[in-house]
PDB file of C-alpha atoms and ligand atoms in Angstrom:
ATOM      1  CA  ALA B  78       0.000   0.000   0.000  1.00  0.00           C
ATOM      2  CA  LYS B  79       2.897   2.282   0.755  1.00  0.00           C
ATOM      3  CA  ALA B  80       4.499   1.693  -2.653  1.00  0.00           C
ATOM      4  CA  GLU B  81       1.147   2.331  -4.274  1.00  0.00           C
ATOM      5  CA  GLY B  82       0.863   5.641  -2.446  1.00  0.00           C
ATOM      6  CA  LYS B  83       4.278   6.643  -3.636  1.00  0.00           C
ATOM      7  CA  ASN B  84       3.449   5.800  -7.248  1.00  0.00           C
ATOM      8  CA  ARG B  85       0.307   7.828  -7.012  1.00  0.00           C
ATOM      9  CA  ALA B  86       2.224  10.799  -5.640  1.00  0.00           C
ATOM     10  CA  GLN B  87       4.690  10.513  -8.513  1.00  0.00           C
ATOM     11  CA  LEU B  88       1.847  10.351 -10.981  1.00  0.00           C
ATOM     12  CA  TYR B  89       0.291  13.516  -9.572  1.00  0.00           C
ATOM     13  CA  GLN B  90       3.682  15.193  -9.639  1.00  0.00           C
ATOM     14  CA  SER B  91       4.243  14.399 -13.283  1.00  0.00           C
ATOM     15  CA  GLU B  92       0.711  15.405 -14.270  1.00  0.00           C
ATOM     16  CA  PHE B  93       1.199  18.684 -12.480  1.00  0.00           C
ATOM     17  CA  THR B  94       4.551  19.285 -14.147  1.00  0.00           C
ATOM     18  CA  THR B  95       3.097  18.494 -17.550  1.00  0.00           C
ATOM     19  CA  SER B  96       0.155  20.837 -17.156  1.00  0.00           C
ATOM     20  CA  LEU B  97       2.416  23.590 -15.866  1.00  0.00           C
ATOM     21  CA  LYS B  98       4.794  23.112 -18.771  1.00  0.00           C
ATOM     22  CA  THR B  99       1.914  23.255 -21.241  1.00  0.00           C
ATOM     23  CA  LYS B 100       0.658  26.381 -19.583  1.00  0.00           C
ATOM     24  CA  LEU B 101       4.020  28.133 -19.770  1.00  0.00           C
ATOM     25  CA  GLU B 102       4.435  27.079 -23.380  1.00  0.00           C
ATOM     26  CA  LEU B 103       0.986  28.396 -24.165  1.00  0.00           C
ATOM     27  CA  GLU B 104       1.854  31.685 -22.542  1.00  0.00           C
ATOM     28  CA  ALA B 105       5.065  32.066 -24.523  1.00  0.00           C
ATOM     29  CA  ASN B 106       3.305  31.034 -27.702  1.00  0.00           C
ATOM     30  CA  ILE B 107       0.510  33.556 -27.449  1.00  0.00           C
ATOM     31  CA  GLU B 108       2.835  36.413 -28.406  1.00  0.00           C
ATOM     32  CA  LEU B 109       4.109  34.433 -31.382  1.00  0.00           C
ATOM     33  CA  ALA B 110       0.589  33.460 -32.330  1.00  0.00           C
ATOM     34  CA  ILE B 111      -0.538  37.081 -32.419  1.00  0.00           C
ATOM     35  CA  ALA B 112       2.448  37.938 -34.601  1.00  0.00           C
ATOM     36  CA  ASN B 113       1.833  34.947 -36.898  1.00  0.00           C
ATOM     37  CA  GLN B 114      -1.891  35.590 -37.152  1.00  0.00           C
ATOM     38  CA  ALA B 115      -2.679  32.164 -35.744  1.00  0.00           C
ATOM     39  CA  PHE B 116      -5.819  33.473 -34.048  1.00  0.00           C
ATOM     40  CA  SER B 117      -9.034  33.645 -35.935  1.00  0.00           C
ATOM     41  CA  LEU B 118     -12.627  34.512 -35.214  1.00  0.00           C
ATOM     42  CA  HIS B 119     -15.584  32.237 -35.586  1.00  0.00           C
ATOM     43  CA  PHE B 120     -19.188  33.348 -35.374  1.00  0.00           C
ATOM     44  CA  GLN B 121     -22.162  31.546 -33.918  1.00  0.00           C
ATOM     45  CA  PRO B 122     -25.624  32.577 -35.111  1.00  0.00           C
ATOM     46  CA  ILE B 123     -28.103  33.985 -32.608  1.00  0.00           C
ATOM     47  CA  VAL B 124     -31.453  32.849 -33.893  1.00  0.00           C
ATOM     48  CA  ASN B 125     -35.052  34.081 -33.795  1.00  0.00           C
ATOM     49  CA  CYS B 126     -36.974  31.389 -31.860  1.00  0.00           C
ATOM     50  CA  SER B 127     -40.188  31.964 -33.786  1.00  0.00           C
ATOM     51  CA  ASN B 128     -38.897  31.445 -37.349  1.00  0.00           C
ATOM     52  CA  ASN B 129     -35.453  29.873 -36.788  1.00  0.00           C
ATOM     53  CA  GLN B 130     -33.722  32.604 -38.814  1.00  0.00           C
ATOM     54  CA  ILE B 131     -30.444  34.308 -37.928  1.00  0.00           C
ATOM     55  CA  LEU B 132     -30.761  37.676 -36.178  1.00  0.00           C
ATOM     56  CA  SER B 133     -27.333  38.279 -34.673  1.00  0.00           C
ATOM     57  CA  ALA B 134     -23.971  36.664 -34.017  1.00  0.00           C
ATOM     58  CA  GLU B 135     -21.537  35.971 -31.182  1.00  0.00           C
ATOM     59  CA  CYS B 136     -17.859  36.208 -31.956  1.00  0.00           C
ATOM     60  CA  LEU B 137     -15.767  33.295 -30.579  1.00  0.00           C
ATOM     61  CA  MET B 138     -11.982  33.153 -30.733  1.00  0.00           C
ATOM     62  CA  ARG B 139     -10.028  30.220 -32.174  1.00  0.00           C
ATOM     63  CA  TRP B 140      -6.324  29.468 -32.038  1.00  0.00           C
ATOM     64  CA  PHE B 141      -4.752  27.153 -34.560  1.00  0.00           C
ATOM     65  CA  HIS B 142      -1.451  25.782 -33.257  1.00  0.00           C
ATOM     66  CA  PRO B 143       0.812  23.992 -35.781  1.00  0.00           C
ATOM     67  CA  GLU B 144       1.524  21.066 -33.439  1.00  0.00           C
ATOM     68  CA  LEU B 145      -1.434  21.008 -31.082  1.00  0.00           C
ATOM     69  CA  GLY B 146      -4.153  21.755 -33.642  1.00  0.00           C
ATOM     70  CA  TYR B 147      -7.133  23.827 -32.574  1.00  0.00           C
ATOM     71  CA  ILE B 148      -6.789  25.009 -28.984  1.00  0.00           C
ATOM     72  CA  THR B 149     -10.147  25.882 -27.460  1.00  0.00           C
ATOM     73  CA  PRO B 150     -10.552  29.276 -25.788  1.00  0.00           C
ATOM     74  CA  ASP B 151     -11.222  27.576 -22.453  1.00  0.00           C
ATOM     75  CA  LYS B 152      -7.511  26.678 -22.392  1.00  0.00           C
ATOM     76  CA  PHE B 153      -5.701  29.679 -23.802  1.00  0.00           C
ATOM     77  CA  ILE B 154      -7.868  32.458 -22.399  1.00  0.00           C
ATOM     78  CA  SER B 155      -7.062  31.645 -18.786  1.00  0.00           C
ATOM     79  CA  ALA B 156      -3.349  31.488 -19.676  1.00  0.00           C
ATOM     80  CA  ALA B 157      -3.636  34.828 -21.488  1.00  0.00           C
ATOM     81  CA  GLU B 158      -5.430  36.307 -18.474  1.00  0.00           C
ATOM     82  CA  THR B 159      -2.655  35.183 -16.118  1.00  0.00           C
ATOM     83  CA  THR B 160      -0.032  37.010 -18.155  1.00  0.00           C
ATOM     84  CA  GLY B 161      -2.181  39.984 -19.083  1.00  0.00           C
ATOM     85  CA  GLN B 162      -1.861  39.140 -22.791  1.00  0.00           C
ATOM     86  CA  ILE B 163      -5.650  38.967 -22.969  1.00  0.00           C
ATOM     87  CA  VAL B 164      -5.632  42.758 -23.141  1.00  0.00           C
ATOM     88  CA  ARG B 165      -3.788  42.700 -26.471  1.00  0.00           C
ATOM     89  CA  LEU B 166      -5.733  39.715 -27.667  1.00  0.00           C
ATOM     90  CA  GLY B 167      -9.035  41.300 -26.680  1.00  0.00           C
ATOM     91  CA  ARG B 168      -8.114  44.496 -28.471  1.00  0.00           C
ATOM     92  CA  TRP B 169      -7.389  42.419 -31.572  1.00  0.00           C
ATOM     93  CA  VAL B 170     -10.803  40.713 -31.245  1.00  0.00           C
ATOM     94  CA  ILE B 171     -12.607  44.052 -31.083  1.00  0.00           C
ATOM     95  CA  ARG B 172     -10.807  45.369 -34.159  1.00  0.00           C
ATOM     96  CA  GLU B 173     -11.139  42.175 -36.236  1.00  0.00           C
ATOM     97  CA  SER B 174     -14.776  41.536 -35.390  1.00  0.00           C
ATOM     98  CA  PHE B 175     -15.753  45.123 -36.204  1.00  0.00           C
ATOM     99  CA  LYS B 176     -14.009  44.776 -39.581  1.00  0.00           C
ATOM    100  CA  GLU B 177     -15.881  41.561 -40.308  1.00  0.00           C
ATOM    101  CA  PHE B 178     -19.170  43.216 -39.342  1.00  0.00           C
ATOM    102  CA  VAL B 179     -18.540  46.064 -41.802  1.00  0.00           C
ATOM    103  CA  LYS B 180     -17.720  43.522 -44.517  1.00  0.00           C
ATOM    104  CA  TRP B 181     -21.030  41.784 -43.850  1.00  0.00           C
ATOM    105  CA  GLN B 182     -22.945  45.061 -43.983  1.00  0.00           C
ATOM    106  CA  GLN B 183     -21.370  45.831 -47.365  1.00  0.00           C
ATOM    107  CA  ASN B 184     -22.503  42.362 -48.425  1.00  0.00           C
ATOM    108  CA  GLY B 185     -26.114  43.116 -47.488  1.00  0.00           C
ATOM    109  CA  ILE B 186     -26.020  41.132 -44.246  1.00  0.00           C
ATOM    110  CA  GLU B 187     -27.938  43.216 -41.721  1.00  0.00           C
ATOM    111  CA  LEU B 188     -27.732  41.865 -38.195  1.00  0.00           C
ATOM    112  CA  GLU B 189     -29.409  43.198 -35.091  1.00  0.00           C
ATOM    113  CA  TYR B 190     -26.086  43.001 -33.297  1.00  0.00           C
ATOM    114  CA  LEU B 191     -22.648  41.464 -33.022  1.00  0.00           C
ATOM    115  CA  ALA B 192     -21.777  40.172 -29.543  1.00  0.00           C
ATOM    116  CA  ILE B 193     -18.204  40.184 -28.231  1.00  0.00           C
ATOM    117  CA  ASN B 194     -16.940  38.507 -25.052  1.00  0.00           C
ATOM    118  CA  LEU B 195     -15.028  40.587 -22.529  1.00  0.00           C
ATOM    119  CA  SER B 196     -12.567  39.098 -20.058  1.00  0.00           C
ATOM    120  CA  PRO B 197     -12.578  40.526 -16.516  1.00  0.00           C
ATOM    121  CA  VAL B 198      -8.882  41.331 -16.971  1.00  0.00           C
ATOM    122  CA  GLN B 199      -9.601  43.283 -20.135  1.00  0.00           C
ATOM    123  CA  PHE B 200     -12.501  44.962 -18.378  1.00  0.00           C
ATOM    124  CA  ASN B 201     -10.241  46.092 -15.546  1.00  0.00           C
ATOM    125  CA  ASP B 202      -7.550  47.408 -17.865  1.00  0.00           C
ATOM    126  CA  GLY B 203      -7.622  51.174 -18.323  1.00  0.00           C
ATOM    127  CA  SER B 204      -7.538  51.037 -22.135  1.00  0.00           C
ATOM    128  CA  LEU B 205     -10.917  49.405 -22.827  1.00  0.00           C
ATOM    129  CA  ILE B 206     -13.094  52.490 -23.342  1.00  0.00           C
ATOM    130  CA  ASN B 207     -10.480  54.049 -25.584  1.00  0.00           C
ATOM    131  CA  ASP B 208     -10.115  50.825 -27.619  1.00  0.00           C
ATOM    132  CA  ILE B 209     -13.866  50.644 -28.189  1.00  0.00           C
ATOM    133  CA  SER B 210     -14.180  54.331 -29.099  1.00  0.00           C
ATOM    134  CA  ILE B 211     -11.378  54.078 -31.637  1.00  0.00           C
ATOM    135  CA  ALA B 212     -12.814  50.934 -33.233  1.00  0.00           C
ATOM    136  CA  LEU B 213     -16.246  52.576 -33.482  1.00  0.00           C
ATOM    137  CA  ALA B 214     -14.806  55.741 -35.010  1.00  0.00           C
ATOM    138  CA  GLU B 215     -12.623  53.829 -37.483  1.00  0.00           C
ATOM    139  CA  THR B 216     -15.458  51.659 -38.775  1.00  0.00           C
ATOM    140  CA  GLY B 217     -18.447  53.983 -38.413  1.00  0.00           C
ATOM    141  CA  ILE B 218     -20.513  51.099 -37.024  1.00  0.00           C
ATOM    142  CA  ASN B 219     -23.727  52.138 -35.284  1.00  0.00           C
ATOM    143  CA  PRO B 220     -22.842  51.526 -31.603  1.00  0.00           C
ATOM    144  CA  LYS B 221     -26.305  50.000 -31.048  1.00  0.00           C
ATOM    145  CA  SER B 222     -25.191  47.078 -33.233  1.00  0.00           C
ATOM    146  CA  ILE B 223     -22.455  46.135 -30.785  1.00  0.00           C
ATOM    147  CA  VAL B 224     -23.087  44.081 -27.647  1.00  0.00           C
ATOM    148  CA  PHE B 225     -20.413  43.338 -25.074  1.00  0.00           C
ATOM    149  CA  GLU B 226     -20.900  40.204 -22.991  1.00  0.00           C
ATOM    150  CA  ILE B 227     -19.852  40.392 -19.364  1.00  0.00           C
ATOM    151  CA  THR B 228     -20.327  37.910 -16.534  1.00  0.00           C
ATOM    152  CA  GLU B 229     -22.101  38.312 -13.225  1.00  0.00           C
ATOM    153  CA  GLY B 230     -18.844  38.081 -11.300  1.00  0.00           C
ATOM    154  CA  MET B 231     -17.611  41.250 -12.989  1.00  0.00           C
ATOM    155  CA  LEU B 232     -20.574  43.187 -11.593  1.00  0.00           C
ATOM    156  CA  VAL B 233     -20.071  42.071  -8.033  1.00  0.00           C
ATOM    157  CA  HIS B 234     -16.416  42.978  -7.611  1.00  0.00           C
ATOM    158  CA  ASN B 235     -15.169  46.551  -7.265  1.00  0.00           C
ATOM    159  CA  GLN B 236     -18.570  48.103  -7.825  1.00  0.00           C
ATOM    160  CA  SER B 237     -17.631  51.751  -8.119  1.00  0.00           C
ATOM    161  CA  TYR B 238     -15.008  51.054 -10.803  1.00  0.00           C
ATOM    162  CA  THR B 239     -17.401  48.689 -12.573  1.00  0.00           C
ATOM    163  CA  SER B 240     -20.296  51.106 -12.599  1.00  0.00           C
ATOM    164  CA  ASN B 241     -18.028  53.858 -13.880  1.00  0.00           C
ATOM    165  CA  ILE B 242     -16.812  51.760 -16.835  1.00  0.00           C
ATOM    166  CA  LEU B 243     -20.260  50.398 -17.634  1.00  0.00           C
ATOM    167  CA  LYS B 244     -21.701  53.920 -17.643  1.00  0.00           C
ATOM    168  CA  LYS B 245     -18.994  54.970 -20.097  1.00  0.00           C
ATOM    169  CA  MET B 246     -19.761  51.976 -22.304  1.00  0.00           C
ATOM    170  CA  LYS B 247     -23.482  52.807 -22.309  1.00  0.00           C
ATOM    171  CA  LYS B 248     -22.636  56.428 -23.079  1.00  0.00           C
ATOM    172  CA  LEU B 249     -20.841  55.257 -26.224  1.00  0.00           C
ATOM    173  CA  GLY B 250     -24.210  53.756 -27.204  1.00  0.00           C
ATOM    174  CA  ILE B 251     -23.221  50.094 -27.151  1.00  0.00           C
ATOM    175  CA  ARG B 252     -25.324  47.435 -25.419  1.00  0.00           C
ATOM    176  CA  LEU B 253     -24.536  45.011 -22.620  1.00  0.00           C
ATOM    177  CA  ALA B 254     -25.377  41.350 -22.141  1.00  0.00           C
ATOM    178  CA  ILE B 255     -24.939  39.204 -19.047  1.00  0.00           C
ATOM    179  CA  ASP B 256     -23.272  35.974 -20.157  1.00  0.00           C
ATOM    180  CA  ASP B 257     -23.837  32.582 -18.499  1.00  0.00           C
ATOM    181  CA  PHE B 258     -26.749  34.046 -16.521  1.00  0.00           C
ATOM    182  CA  GLY B 259     -27.736  32.017 -13.477  1.00  0.00           C
ATOM    183  CA  THR B 260     -24.306  30.566 -12.748  1.00  0.00           C
ATOM    184  CA  GLY B 261     -22.908  33.552 -10.815  1.00  0.00           C
ATOM    185  CA  TYR B 262     -24.211  35.568  -7.918  1.00  0.00           C
ATOM    186  CA  SER B 263     -26.160  38.252  -9.639  1.00  0.00           C
ATOM    187  CA  SER B 264     -29.415  39.673  -8.353  1.00  0.00           C
ATOM    188  CA  LEU B 265     -32.253  41.643  -9.857  1.00  0.00           C
ATOM    189  CA  ALA B 266     -30.809  44.739  -8.225  1.00  0.00           C
ATOM    190  CA  TYR B 267     -27.620  44.423 -10.255  1.00  0.00           C
ATOM    191  CA  LEU B 268     -29.532  44.080 -13.507  1.00  0.00           C
ATOM    192  CA  LYS B 269     -31.472  47.270 -12.879  1.00  0.00           C
ATOM    193  CA  TYR B 270     -28.551  49.202 -11.460  1.00  0.00           C
ATOM    194  CA  PHE B 271     -26.155  48.421 -14.296  1.00  0.00           C
ATOM    195  CA  ASP B 272     -28.606  49.021 -17.157  1.00  0.00           C
ATOM    196  CA  VAL B 273     -28.194  45.630 -18.820  1.00  0.00           C
ATOM    197  CA  ASP B 274     -29.972  44.985 -22.157  1.00  0.00           C
ATOM    198  CA  ILE B 275     -29.740  41.238 -22.706  1.00  0.00           C
ATOM    199  CA  LEU B 276     -29.629  38.093 -20.541  1.00  0.00           C
ATOM    200  CA  LYS B 277     -27.973  34.952 -21.829  1.00  0.00           C
ATOM    201  CA  ILE B 278     -29.335  31.926 -19.984  1.00  0.00           C
ATOM    202  CA  ASP B 279     -26.482  29.513 -19.339  1.00  0.00           C
ATOM    203  CA  ARG B 280     -26.404  26.235 -21.245  1.00  0.00           C
ATOM    204  CA  SER B 281     -26.469  24.243 -17.996  1.00  0.00           C
ATOM    205  CA  PHE B 282     -30.160  25.179 -17.492  1.00  0.00           C
ATOM    206  CA  ILE B 283     -31.106  24.315 -21.085  1.00  0.00           C
ATOM    207  CA  MET B 284     -29.160  21.071 -21.431  1.00  0.00           C
ATOM    208  CA  ASP B 285     -31.588  18.749 -19.606  1.00  0.00           C
ATOM    209  CA  ILE B 286     -34.849  20.216 -20.869  1.00  0.00           C
ATOM    210  CA  PRO B 287     -37.376  18.538 -21.118  1.00  0.00           C
ATOM    211  CA  ASP B 288     -36.213  15.796 -18.696  1.00  0.00           C
ATOM    212  CA  ASN B 289     -35.400  17.942 -15.696  1.00  0.00           C
ATOM    213  CA  PRO B 290     -38.451  19.706 -14.160  1.00  0.00           C
ATOM    214  CA  GLN B 291     -36.273  21.870 -11.936  1.00  0.00           C
ATOM    215  CA  ASP B 292     -34.302  23.272 -14.881  1.00  0.00           C
ATOM    216  CA  MET B 293     -37.568  23.970 -16.684  1.00  0.00           C
ATOM    217  CA  GLN B 294     -38.868  25.846 -13.659  1.00  0.00           C
ATOM    218  CA  ILE B 295     -35.687  27.927 -13.373  1.00  0.00           C
ATOM    219  CA  THR B 296     -35.601  28.702 -17.100  1.00  0.00           C
ATOM    220  CA  GLY B 297     -39.305  29.592 -17.045  1.00  0.00           C
ATOM    221  CA  ALA B 298     -38.738  31.894 -14.078  1.00  0.00           C
ATOM    222  CA  ILE B 299     -35.779  33.645 -15.723  1.00  0.00           C
ATOM    223  CA  LEU B 300     -37.846  34.164 -18.882  1.00  0.00           C
ATOM    224  CA  SER B 301     -40.796  35.706 -17.073  1.00  0.00           C
ATOM    225  CA  MET B 302     -38.524  37.869 -14.941  1.00  0.00           C
ATOM    226  CA  ALA B 303     -36.721  39.084 -18.069  1.00  0.00           C
ATOM    227  CA  GLN B 304     -40.065  40.047 -19.600  1.00  0.00           C
ATOM    228  CA  ASP B 305     -41.019  42.012 -16.482  1.00  0.00           C
ATOM    229  CA  LEU B 306     -37.689  43.841 -16.573  1.00  0.00           C
ATOM    230  CA  ASN B 307     -37.912  44.457 -20.324  1.00  0.00           C
ATOM    231  CA  LEU B 308     -34.749  42.507 -21.058  1.00  0.00           C
ATOM    232  CA  LYS B 309     -34.090  40.498 -24.191  1.00  0.00           C
ATOM    233  CA  VAL B 310     -33.063  36.899 -23.699  1.00  0.00           C
ATOM    234  CA  VAL B 311     -30.759  34.497 -25.491  1.00  0.00           C
ATOM    235  CA  ALA B 312     -30.993  30.834 -24.450  1.00  0.00           C
ATOM    236  CA  GLU B 313     -27.568  29.222 -24.843  1.00  0.00           C
ATOM    237  CA  GLY B 314     -26.699  25.718 -25.988  1.00  0.00           C
ATOM    238  CA  VAL B 315     -29.974  24.734 -27.654  1.00  0.00           C
ATOM    239  CA  GLU B 316     -29.430  21.390 -29.344  1.00  0.00           C
ATOM    240  CA  THR B 317     -32.881  19.860 -29.762  1.00  0.00           C
ATOM    241  CA  GLU B 318     -36.331  20.577 -31.162  1.00  0.00           C
ATOM    242  CA  GLY B 319     -37.790  19.849 -27.702  1.00  0.00           C
ATOM    243  CA  GLN B 320     -35.669  22.525 -26.050  1.00  0.00           C
ATOM    244  CA  LEU B 321     -36.684  25.047 -28.693  1.00  0.00           C
ATOM    245  CA  ALA B 322     -40.371  24.130 -28.271  1.00  0.00           C
ATOM    246  CA  PHE B 323     -40.132  24.749 -24.520  1.00  0.00           C
ATOM    247  CA  LEU B 324     -38.440  28.130 -25.067  1.00  0.00           C
ATOM    248  CA  LYS B 325     -41.032  29.220 -27.622  1.00  0.00           C
ATOM    249  CA  ALA B 326     -43.845  28.245 -25.264  1.00  0.00           C
ATOM    250  CA  HIS B 327     -42.263  30.528 -22.643  1.00  0.00           C
ATOM    251  CA  ASN B 328     -41.847  33.511 -24.992  1.00  0.00           C
ATOM    252  CA  CYS B 329     -38.070  33.347 -25.307  1.00  0.00           C
ATOM    253  CA  ASN B 330     -36.916  35.714 -28.111  1.00  0.00           C
ATOM    254  CA  THR B 331     -33.692  34.156 -29.299  1.00  0.00           C
ATOM    255  CA  TYR B 332     -31.400  31.173 -28.919  1.00  0.00           C
ATOM    256  CA  GLN B 333     -27.915  30.029 -29.759  1.00  0.00           C
ATOM    257  CA  GLY B 334     -26.831  26.438 -30.190  1.00  0.00           C
ATOM    258  CA  TYR B 335     -25.983  23.473 -32.345  1.00  0.00           C
ATOM    259  CA  PHE B 336     -29.668  23.056 -33.281  1.00  0.00           C
ATOM    260  CA  LYS B 337     -29.036  25.916 -35.705  1.00  0.00           C
ATOM    261  CA  SER B 338     -25.262  25.956 -36.004  1.00  0.00           C
ATOM    262  CA  PRO B 339     -21.975  25.791 -34.080  1.00  0.00           C
ATOM    263  CA  ALA B 340     -19.525  28.691 -34.389  1.00  0.00           C
ATOM    264  CA  ILE B 341     -18.416  28.918 -38.043  1.00  0.00           C
ATOM    265  CA  SER B 342     -16.086  31.031 -40.177  1.00  0.00           C
ATOM    266  CA  GLY B 343     -17.191  34.447 -41.431  1.00  0.00           C
ATOM    267  CA  ASP B 344     -17.717  33.136 -44.976  1.00  0.00           C
ATOM    268  CA  GLU B 345     -19.768  30.186 -43.743  1.00  0.00           C
ATOM    269  CA  PHE B 346     -21.808  32.595 -41.640  1.00  0.00           C
ATOM    270  CA  VAL B 347     -22.622  34.747 -44.680  1.00  0.00           C
ATOM    271  CA  ALA B 348     -23.701  31.652 -46.639  1.00  0.00           C
ATOM    272  CA  LEU B 349     -25.940  30.427 -43.802  1.00  0.00           C
ATOM    273  CA  PHE B 350     -27.511  33.875 -43.407  1.00  0.00           C
ATOM    274  CA  LYS B 351     -28.274  34.102 -47.129  1.00  0.00           C
ATOM    275  CA  ASN B 352     -29.689  30.591 -47.073  1.00  0.00           C
ATOM    276  CA  ASP B 353     -32.187  31.667 -44.387  1.00  0.00           C
ATOM    277  CA  LYS B 354     -33.447  34.514 -46.533  1.00  0.00           C
ATOM    278  CA  GLN B 355     -34.124  32.343 -49.590  1.00  0.00           C
ATOM    279  CA  VAL B 356     -37.775  31.570 -50.156  1.00  0.00           C
TER     280      VAL B 356
HETATM  281  P1  C2E W1438     -19.319  31.349 -23.903  1.00  0.00           P
HETATM  282  O1  C2E W1438     -19.200  32.816 -24.078  1.00  0.00           O
HETATM  283  O2  C2E W1438     -20.314  30.853 -22.917  1.00  0.00           O
HETATM  284  O3  C2E W1438     -19.594  30.776 -25.361  1.00  0.00           O
HETATM  285  C1  C2E W1438     -20.436  29.690 -25.626  1.00  0.00           C
HETATM  286  C2  C2E W1438     -19.654  28.408 -25.799  1.00  0.00           C
HETATM  287  O4  C2E W1438     -20.579  27.332 -25.941  1.00  0.00           O
HETATM  288  C3  C2E W1438     -18.789  28.370 -27.057  1.00  0.00           C
HETATM  289  O5  C2E W1438     -17.643  27.582 -26.775  1.00  0.00           O
HETATM  290  C4  C2E W1438     -19.691  27.658 -28.049  1.00  0.00           C
HETATM  291  O6  C2E W1438     -18.992  27.042 -29.105  1.00  0.00           O
HETATM  292  C5  C2E W1438     -20.354  26.650 -27.152  1.00  0.00           C
HETATM  293  N1  C2E W1438     -21.667  26.225 -27.650  1.00  0.00           N
HETATM  294  C6  C2E W1438     -22.546  26.952 -28.375  1.00  0.00           C
HETATM  295  N2  C2E W1438     -23.660  26.248 -28.651  1.00  0.00           N
HETATM  296  C7  C2E W1438     -23.496  25.043 -28.089  1.00  0.00           C
HETATM  297  C8  C2E W1438     -24.329  23.856 -28.036  1.00  0.00           C
HETATM  298  O7  C2E W1438     -25.441  23.786 -28.558  1.00  0.00           O
HETATM  299  N3  C2E W1438     -23.824  22.790 -27.328  1.00  0.00           N
HETATM  300  C9  C2E W1438     -22.600  22.825 -26.732  1.00  0.00           C
HETATM  301  N4  C2E W1438     -22.184  21.741 -26.103  1.00  0.00           N
HETATM  302  N5  C2E W1438     -21.791  23.935 -26.775  1.00  0.00           N
HETATM  303  C10 C2E W1438     -22.240  25.021 -27.440  1.00  0.00           C
HETATM  304  P2  C2E W1438     -16.173  28.067 -27.173  1.00  0.00           P
HETATM  305  O8  C2E W1438     -16.195  28.699 -28.533  1.00  0.00           O
HETATM  306  O9  C2E W1438     -15.255  26.908 -26.946  1.00  0.00           O
HETATM  307  O10 C2E W1438     -15.851  29.210 -26.133  1.00  0.00           O
HETATM  308  C11 C2E W1438     -15.688  28.919 -24.770  1.00  0.00           C
HETATM  309  C12 C2E W1438     -15.605  30.179 -23.950  1.00  0.00           C
HETATM  310  O11 C2E W1438     -14.415  30.909 -24.243  1.00  0.00           O
HETATM  311  C13 C2E W1438     -16.736  31.159 -24.220  1.00  0.00           C
HETATM  312  O12 C2E W1438     -17.877  30.734 -23.503  1.00  0.00           O
HETATM  313  C14 C2E W1438     -16.137  32.451 -23.702  1.00  0.00           C
HETATM  314  O13 C2E W1438     -16.286  32.556 -22.310  1.00  0.00           O
HETATM  315  C15 C2E W1438     -14.671  32.283 -24.026  1.00  0.00           C
HETATM  316  N6  C2E W1438     -14.331  33.059 -25.240  1.00  0.00           N
HETATM  317  C16 C2E W1438     -14.480  32.739 -26.549  1.00  0.00           C
HETATM  318  N7  C2E W1438     -14.047  33.728 -27.353  1.00  0.00           N
HETATM  319  C17 C2E W1438     -13.625  34.732 -26.519  1.00  0.00           C
HETATM  320  C18 C2E W1438     -13.070  36.050 -26.731  1.00  0.00           C
HETATM  321  O14 C2E W1438     -12.895  36.527 -27.854  1.00  0.00           O
HETATM  322  N8  C2E W1438     -12.740  36.764 -25.602  1.00  0.00           N
HETATM  323  C19 C2E W1438     -12.950  36.282 -24.351  1.00  0.00           C
HETATM  324  N9  C2E W1438     -12.605  37.050 -23.288  1.00  0.00           N
HETATM  325  N10 C2E W1438     -13.481  35.078 -24.116  1.00  0.00           N
HETATM  326  C20 C2E W1438     -13.817  34.310 -25.189  1.00  0.00           C
HETATM  327 CA1   CA W1439     -20.351  34.552 -24.437  1.00  0.00          CA
HETATM  328 CA1   CA W1440     -22.263  31.921 -22.405  1.00  0.00          CA
HETATM  329 CA1   CA W1441     -20.709  29.263 -20.898  1.00  0.00          CA
END
């Protein structure tokens, strides 16, 4: 038993070392990746529940690594947050996604909005408001067409700083969405106080509909609350007809999920949008 314990300790040690090594390599590689244009943007449709047509899009980052293949954002974003590189990366996302949006507009693709994820680190960096203003001025995009997604945790911490930045963002005319709603510690008070426009119901509540009565109750409650507060809703991670039927029955405006499409390249997005509009 003692030998076994020792082996296990060694195993943990080596797993730890490996993950640390990967993490450090990822961190070093992010700079190179930016320089080599290894990052790209994918777009996931946000869909009208009532006719299943595309209304908007969320921009999701991808990193293609020559040896490791596609690295999902769940892995590299936390590494980039640790080193602060997310600020540069996030700035790149804002610029690139705005450019893509303008390209779409010139191509006759009119969306209600383009949604962009914000990291807490990026949010707390002093350059954010300036970055957004510059990107808006350079592209001439109507600020109403831009939604920034923030998480509940960002609202709770450092409230005076947060409210100051959010007020500045709203003053620019852009809109705000709460991402992964229901998984943090938000309250109705926060939603009112911070002048949020859109709630995105986290996938974990949608996943087990229609088998889990509790999830259906929670989702139903969020939807009726959102209506009372005049907030738009996006249900995340919709994969089945049954989930969509439930959402429709509870007056949910929009959804995102594999039932319509995963995140796809800009060109694929244009094709899918045009396909929707064909009679
Ligand atoms: P998120 O903002 O909650 O994005 C939704 C995630 O769910 C995406 O994963 C998307 O591909 C996935 N998803 C969408 N529909 C379905 C579905 O029907 N079923 C399942 N199983 N999954 C679905 P992805 O692209 O891997 O992104 C993961 C997270 O990385 C995002 O979660 C977001 O927090 C973060 N992220 C992505 N791009 C950026 C970015 O540009 N900046 C920042 N700060 N974070 C980003
Ligand atoms: Ca998001
Ligand atoms: Ca989300
Ligand atoms: Ca999520």
